[in-house]
Coordinates of C-alpha atoms in Angstrom, one line a residue:
X1 CA -9.8 -34.1 19.1
X2 CA -12.8 -36.3 20.2
X3 CA -16.1 -36.3 18.7
X4 CA -17.7 -33.6 20.9
X5 CA -14.8 -31.5 20.3
X6 CA -15.1 -31.8 16.6
X7 CA -18.8 -30.9 16.8
X8 CA -18.2 -27.9 18.9
X9 CA -15.3 -26.8 16.6
X10 CA -17.7 -27.2 13.6
X11 CA -20.5 -25.4 15.3
X12 CA -18.2 -22.4 16.3
X13 CA -16.6 -22.1 13.0
X14 CA -19.8 -22.1 11.2
X15 CA -21.3 -19.4 13.5
X16 CA -18.3 -17.0 12.9
X17 CA -18.4 -17.8 9.0
X18 CA -22.2 -16.8 9.1
X19 CA -21.3 -13.7 11.2
X20 CA -18.6 -12.6 8.6
X21 CA -21.0 -13.4 5.8
X22 CA -23.8 -11.3 7.3
X23 CA -21.8 -8.3 8.3
X24 CA -18.5 -8.4 6.4
X25 CA -16.1 -6.0 8.2
X26 CA -12.4 -6.5 9.2
X27 CA -13.6 -7.3 12.9
X28 CA -16.1 -10.1 11.7
X29 CA -13.6 -11.4 9.2
X30 CA -10.6 -11.5 11.8
X31 CA -13.0 -13.3 14.4
X32 CA -13.8 -15.9 11.7
X33 CA -10.0 -16.5 10.9
X34 CA -9.4 -16.5 15.0
X35 CA -11.9 -19.3 15.3
X36 CA -10.3 -21.4 12.4
X37 CA -6.8 -20.7 14.0
X38 CA -8.2 -21.9 17.4
X39 CA -9.2 -25.2 16.1
X40 CA -5.9 -25.5 14.0
X41 CA -7.4 -25.0 10.5
X42 CA -4.3 -22.9 9.6
X43 CA -4.7 -23.0 5.7
X44 CA -8.2 -22.0 5.8
X45 CA -7.5 -19.1 8.1
X46 CA -4.8 -18.0 5.9
X47 CA -7.1 -18.1 2.9
X48 CA -9.8 -15.9 4.9
X49 CA -7.3 -13.5 5.9
X50 CA -5.9 -13.2 2.4
X51 CA -9.4 -12.4 1.1
X52 CA -10.1 -10.2 4.0
X53 CA -6.8 -8.3 3.4
X54 CA -7.7 -7.8 -0.2
X55 CA -11.2 -6.7 0.8
X56 CA -10.2 -4.3 3.4
X57 CA -6.7 -3.2 2.5
X58 CA -6.6 -0.3 5.0
X59 CA -7.5 -2.5 8.0
X60 CA -4.4 -2.8 10.2
X61 CA -6.2 -5.7 12.2
X62 CA -6.4 -7.9 9.0
X63 CA -3.2 -6.9 7.6
X64 CA -1.1 -7.7 10.8
X65 CA -2.9 -10.9 11.4
X66 CA -2.3 -11.9 7.8
X67 CA 1.4 -10.9 8.0
X68 CA 1.9 -12.9 11.3
X69 CA 0.2 -16.0 10.0
X70 CA 2.2 -15.7 6.5
X71 CA 5.5 -15.3 8.3
X72 CA 4.8 -18.4 10.6
X73 CA 4.2 -20.3 7.3
X74 CA 7.5 -19.1 5.8
X75 CA 9.5 -18.9 8.9
X76 CA 11.7 -22.0 8.3
X77 CA 12.6 -20.5 4.7
X78 CA 13.3 -17.3 6.0
X79 CA 15.6 -18.6 8.5
X80 CA 17.4 -20.8 6.0
X81 CA 17.8 -17.9 3.5
X82 CA 19.2 -15.6 6.1
X83 CA 21.7 -18.0 7.2
X84 CA 22.7 -18.6 3.5
X85 CA 23.1 -14.9 2.8
X86 CA 25.2 -14.6 6.1
X87 CA 27.5 -17.7 5.3
X88 CA 27.6 -17.8 1.6
X89 CA 26.7 -14.4 0.3
X90 CA 24.4 -16.4 -2.1
X91 CA 23.0 -13.5 -4.8
X92 CA 20.1 -15.6 -5.6
X93 CA 19.1 -16.0 -1.8
X94 CA 18.6 -12.2 -1.7
X95 CA 15.9 -12.3 -4.4
X96 CA 14.3 -15.4 -3.0
X97 CA 14.1 -13.8 0.7
X98 CA 12.8 -10.5 -0.8
X99 CA 10.1 -12.4 -2.9
X100 CA 8.9 -14.0 0.5
X101 CA 8.6 -10.7 2.0
X102 CA 6.7 -9.5 -0.8
X103 CA 4.3 -12.5 -0.4
X104 CA 3.9 -11.6 3.3
X105 CA 3.2 -8.1 2.3
X106 CA 6.4 -6.5 3.9
X107 CA 7.1 -4.3 1.0
X108 CA 9.6 -2.1 2.7
X109 CA 11.6 -5.1 3.8
X110 CA 11.6 -6.5 0.5
X111 CA 13.2 -3.4 -0.9
X112 CA 15.8 -3.1 1.7
X113 CA 16.9 -6.7 1.3
X114 CA 17.1 -6.2 -2.7
X115 CA 19.0 -2.9 -2.3
X116 CA 21.6 -4.9 -0.1
X117 CA 21.6 -7.7 -2.8
X118 CA 22.1 -5.1 -5.6
X119 CA 25.2 -3.5 -3.8
X120 CA 26.8 -6.9 -3.4
X121 CA 25.9 -8.3 -6.6
X122 CA 25.2 -5.4 -9.1
X123 CA 25.3 -7.7 -12.2
X124 CA 22.6 -10.0 -11.1
X125 CA 19.2 -9.3 -12.5
X126 CA 17.0 -11.0 -10.0
X127 CA 17.3 -8.2 -7.5
X128 CA 17.0 -5.4 -9.9
X129 CA 13.8 -6.9 -11.4
X130 CA 11.9 -7.4 -7.9
X131 CA 13.0 -3.7 -7.2
X132 CA 11.8 -2.6 -10.7
X133 CA 8.3 -4.2 -9.9
X134 CA 8.0 -3.0 -6.6
X135 CA 8.9 0.7 -7.5
X136 CA 6.5 0.7 -10.3
X137 CA 3.7 -0.6 -8.0
X138 CA 4.5 2.1 -5.6
X139 CA 4.4 4.8 -8.4
X140 CA 0.8 3.7 -9.5
X141 CA -0.3 3.6 -6.0
X142 CA 1.3 6.9 -4.5
X143 CA 1.9 8.8 -7.8
X144 CA 5.4 9.6 -6.7
X145 CA 8.1 10.7 -9.5
X146 CA 10.9 9.1 -7.5
X147 CA 9.4 5.8 -7.6
X148 CA 8.7 5.8 -11.3
X149 CA 12.1 7.1 -12.3
X150 CA 13.6 4.3 -10.0
X151 CA 11.5 1.7 -11.6
X152 CA 12.7 2.4 -15.0
X153 CA 16.3 2.5 -13.9
X154 CA 16.2 -1.0 -12.4
X155 CA 14.2 -2.1 -15.5
X156 CA 16.9 -0.5 -17.9
X157 CA 19.7 -2.4 -15.8
X158 CA 17.9 -5.8 -16.4
X159 CA 17.6 -5.1 -20.1
X160 CA 21.3 -4.3 -19.9
X161 CA 22.4 -7.3 -18.0
X162 CA 20.0 -9.5 -20.1
X163 CA 19.1 -8.1 -23.5
X164 CA 16.6 -11.3 -24.1
X165 CA 14.4 -10.5 -21.1
X166 CA 11.6 -9.8 -23.4
X167 CA 9.1 -9.1 -20.5
X168 CA 11.2 -6.2 -19.2
X169 CA 11.8 -4.9 -22.7
X170 CA 7.9 -4.8 -23.2
X171 CA 7.4 -3.4 -20.1
X172 CA 9.9 -0.4 -20.6
X173 CA 8.3 0.1 -23.9
X174 CA 4.8 0.5 -22.4
X175 CA 6.0 3.0 -19.9
X176 CA 7.9 5.0 -22.4
X177 CA 4.8 5.2 -24.5
X178 CA 2.9 6.3 -21.5
X179 CA 5.6 9.1 -20.7
X180 CA 5.6 10.3 -24.4
X181 CA 8.8 9.1 -25.3
X182 CA 8.1 7.0 -28.3
X183 CA 11.5 6.8 -29.8
X184 CA 12.9 4.9 -26.5
X185 CA 9.7 2.5 -26.7
X186 CA 10.2 1.7 -30.5
X187 CA 14.1 0.9 -29.7
X188 CA 12.8 -1.6 -27.1
X189 CA 10.0 -3.1 -29.3
X190 CA 12.4 -3.6 -32.3
X191 CA 14.7 -5.6 -30.2
X192 CA 11.7 -8.1 -29.3
X193 CA 10.4 -8.2 -32.8
X194 CA 13.7 -9.3 -34.1
X195 CA 13.3 -12.6 -32.3
X196 CA 9.6 -12.7 -32.2
X197 CA 8.1 -10.9 -35.5
X198 CA 4.7 -12.4 -34.9
X199 CA 4.3 -11.0 -31.5
X200 CA 0.8 -9.2 -31.8
X201 CA 1.2 -7.2 -28.6
X202 CA 4.5 -5.7 -29.7
X203 CA 3.2 -4.9 -33.1
X204 CA 0.1 -3.2 -31.5
X205 CA 2.1 -1.2 -29.2
X206 CA 4.7 -0.2 -32.0
X207 CA 1.9 1.2 -34.1
X208 CA 0.8 3.2 -31.2
X209 CA 4.4 4.4 -30.4
X210 CA 4.7 5.5 -34.0
X211 CA 1.7 7.8 -33.9
X212 CA 3.2 9.8 -31.2
X213 CA 5.4 12.8 -31.9
X214 CA 9.2 12.2 -30.8
X215 CA 10.0 13.7 -27.5
X216 CA 12.6 16.4 -27.2
X217 CA 13.2 15.7 -23.4
X218 CA 14.9 12.6 -22.2
X219 CA 15.3 13.3 -18.5
X220 CA 13.4 10.7 -16.7
X221 CA 12.4 12.9 -13.8
X222 CA 11.1 15.6 -16.0
X223 CA 9.0 13.0 -18.1
X224 CA 7.3 11.5 -15.0
X225 CA 6.7 14.9 -13.4
X226 CA 5.1 15.9 -16.8
X227 CA 2.9 12.7 -16.8
X228 CA 1.8 13.3 -13.2
X229 CA 1.0 16.9 -14.1
X230 CA -1.1 16.1 -17.2
X231 CA -2.9 13.1 -16.1
X232 CA -3.4 12.9 -12.3
X233 CA -7.0 11.8 -12.7
X234 CA -6.0 8.7 -14.9
X235 CA -3.2 7.9 -12.8
X236 CA -5.5 7.9 -9.5
X237 CA -7.9 5.8 -11.3
X238 CA -5.3 3.2 -12.1
X239 CA -4.0 3.4 -8.3
X240 CA -5.8 2.9 -5.3
X241 CA -5.1 5.9 -3.2
X242 CA -7.8 8.0 -2.1
X243 CA -10.6 5.6 -3.3
X244 CA -12.0 4.9 0.1
X245 CA -11.6 8.3 1.5
X246 CA -13.4 9.9 -1.4
X247 CA -16.2 7.3 -1.1
X248 CA -16.7 8.1 2.6
X249 CA -16.7 11.7 2.2
X250 CA -19.5 11.7 -0.6
X251 CA -21.8 10.8 2.3
X252 CA -20.8 13.1 5.1
X253 CA -24.0 12.8 7.0
X254 CA -23.3 9.0 7.3
X255 CA -19.7 9.6 8.3
X256 CA -20.8 12.2 10.9
X257 CA -23.4 9.7 12.2
X258 CA -20.6 6.8 12.4
X259 CA -18.7 9.5 14.6
X260 CA -21.7 10.6 16.5
X261 CA -20.8 8.6 19.8
X262 CA -17.2 9.8 19.4
X263 CA -17.8 13.4 19.3
X264 CA -19.8 13.4 22.6
X265 CA -16.8 11.9 24.6
X266 CA -15.2 14.0 27.1
X267 CA -11.8 15.3 26.3
X268 CA -12.2 15.5 22.5
X269 CA -11.1 19.0 21.5
X270 CA -11.3 18.6 17.6
X271 CA -11.3 16.2 14.8
X272 CA -10.5 16.9 11.1
X273 CA -10.8 14.6 8.0
X274 CA -8.5 15.4 5.0
X275 CA -8.9 13.9 1.6
X276 CA -6.1 12.4 -0.5
X277 CA -5.1 16.0 -1.7
X278 CA -4.7 17.0 1.9
X279 CA -7.8 19.2 1.8
X280 CA -9.9 19.7 4.8
X281 CA -13.3 17.9 4.2
X282 CA -15.0 17.6 7.5
X283 CA -14.4 19.0 11.0
X284 CA -15.8 19.1 14.3
X285 CA -14.4 21.7 16.9
X286 CA -15.4 22.0 20.5
X287 CA -12.9 24.7 21.5
X288 CA -13.3 27.8 19.3
X289 CA -9.7 28.7 19.9
X290 CA -8.7 25.7 17.8
X291 CA -10.7 26.9 14.7
X292 CA -7.6 28.7 13.0
X293 CA -5.3 25.5 13.8
X294 CA -7.8 23.3 12.2
X295 CA -8.9 25.4 9.1
X296 CA -5.4 26.9 8.3
X297 CA -2.4 25.2 10.0
X298 CA -3.3 21.4 9.7
X299 CA -4.0 21.8 6.0
X300 CA -0.6 23.3 5.3
X301 CA 0.8 20.6 7.2
X302 CA -0.9 17.4 6.1
X303 CA 0.0 17.3 2.4
X304 CA 3.6 18.2 2.8
X305 CA 3.9 15.5 5.4
X306 CA 2.4 13.0 3.2
X307 CA 4.8 14.0 0.3
X308 CA 7.8 14.3 2.7
X309 CA 7.5 10.6 3.9
X310 CA 7.3 9.3 0.2
X311 CA 10.4 11.3 -0.9
X312 CA 12.2 10.2 2.1
X313 CA 11.4 6.4 0.7
X314 CA 10.0 5.5 4.1
X315 CA 6.8 4.7 2.6
X316 CA 3.4 6.5 3.0
X317 CA 2.2 8.2 6.1
X318 CA 0.8 5.7 8.3
X319 CA 0.1 6.7 12.0
X320 CA 1.4 9.0 14.7
X321 CA 0.7 10.0 18.2
X322 CA 2.1 13.1 19.8
X323 CA 1.9 13.8 23.5
X324 CA 2.2 17.3 24.9
X325 CA 1.7 19.0 28.4
X326 CA -1.9 20.2 27.7
X327 CA -2.9 17.1 25.4
X328 CA -2.3 14.8 22.6
X329 CA -2.9 14.6 18.8
X330 CA -3.7 11.3 17.2
X331 CA -3.1 11.2 13.4
X332 CA -4.6 8.1 11.3
X333 CA -4.0 7.6 7.6
X334 CA -7.0 5.6 6.1
X335 CA -8.0 4.8 2.6
X336 CA -5.8 7.6 0.9
X337 CA -6.9 10.3 3.6
X338 CA -5.9 11.4 6.9
X339 CA -8.0 11.6 10.1
X340 CA -6.7 14.0 13.0
X341 CA -8.0 13.8 16.3
X342 CA -6.9 16.3 19.1
X343 CA -7.6 15.7 23.0
X344 CA -7.1 17.3 26.3
X345 CA -4.7 15.5 28.8
X346 CA -7.8 14.4 30.8
X347 CA -9.0 12.0 27.9
X348 CA -8.2 8.3 28.6
X349 CA -5.8 7.1 26.0
X350 CA -7.0 3.4 26.3
X351 CA -10.7 4.3 26.0
X352 CA -9.9 6.4 22.9
X353 CA -7.7 3.8 21.1
X354 CA -10.5 1.2 21.7
X355 CA -13.1 3.2 20.3
X356 CA -10.9 4.4 17.2
X357 CA -10.0 0.6 16.7
X358 CA -13.6 -0.3 16.6
X359 CA -14.4 2.7 14.3
X360 CA -11.7 1.9 11.7
X361 CA -12.1 -1.9 11.8
X362 CA -16.0 -2.1 12.2
X363 CA -18.0 0.9 12.4
X364 CA -16.8 2.6 9.1
X365 CA -17.7 -0.3 7.0
X366 CA -21.3 -0.6 8.2

């Protein structure tokens, strides 16, 4: 790169940086990262995308760019580990490969690899440990009983294989205290304190566990369901589900203004916005015939669909596009809520998608 090229690169990168700083949105952040990539500053681009993905976790644009660049960074390691698994059936390779996919942000792929590793090497703790952590994070995020139960099962398996894994024992003790199952928590903590009697965290948690009444219920599924029923508000604050959508819906006038140009577009039949509980919070209907569909049918469909996708272990509801003879429906999961758009067959798909991409990656953050 010559002197002039270096000057141009510095100028364009600085301009993109200032734009992202003045108006921080997924779109401006992605543009800044693209400029860094254009001038081969890959590490800086990765750092920008990583910060952007954390700041805007619901941005498909940033998440996809971040995963793509991260995958490029690890592509040689991924290839080598896959070959290692195929040739040698190395138990550690499964855990290493899954860990890379966790770093990339491909959680479902990591779970799939660990499950395959657990089937082939059930007595290796590494894969169970990663699965336990991922399931527990999922439980915190999606508040699904199945994930909580699976997390404990994998952690318990690790504790059985390696009774000296004190981090897992402590994690189990914390979970059991939260579940209201103190006798199990005490059991785990006593194992740790036999070898580390001065551990203050264990002593503190043990005192807390001893203050709780013993649980007569030992079924994990029942205990997790009871926790979800009794403390939904606490769990939701600890998780991230619903945070963005609830914030947006607090200022409906602003949200309606952001959607203002869109509702004027020809071909739109209706739009509906649902919160994290599947409750209809905002709607715009151009065809009165659709009123019952929007206010009665869709609310009955959204929440069960969200729950079903989680129970089927295919992750949370994302996006869907359904075409019919008379029109099409576009469903977008965003920030813990769900946006539903209904169009006539005359609506131009590319124009609609272009507007929605701009809305979810730029306008909604302004």
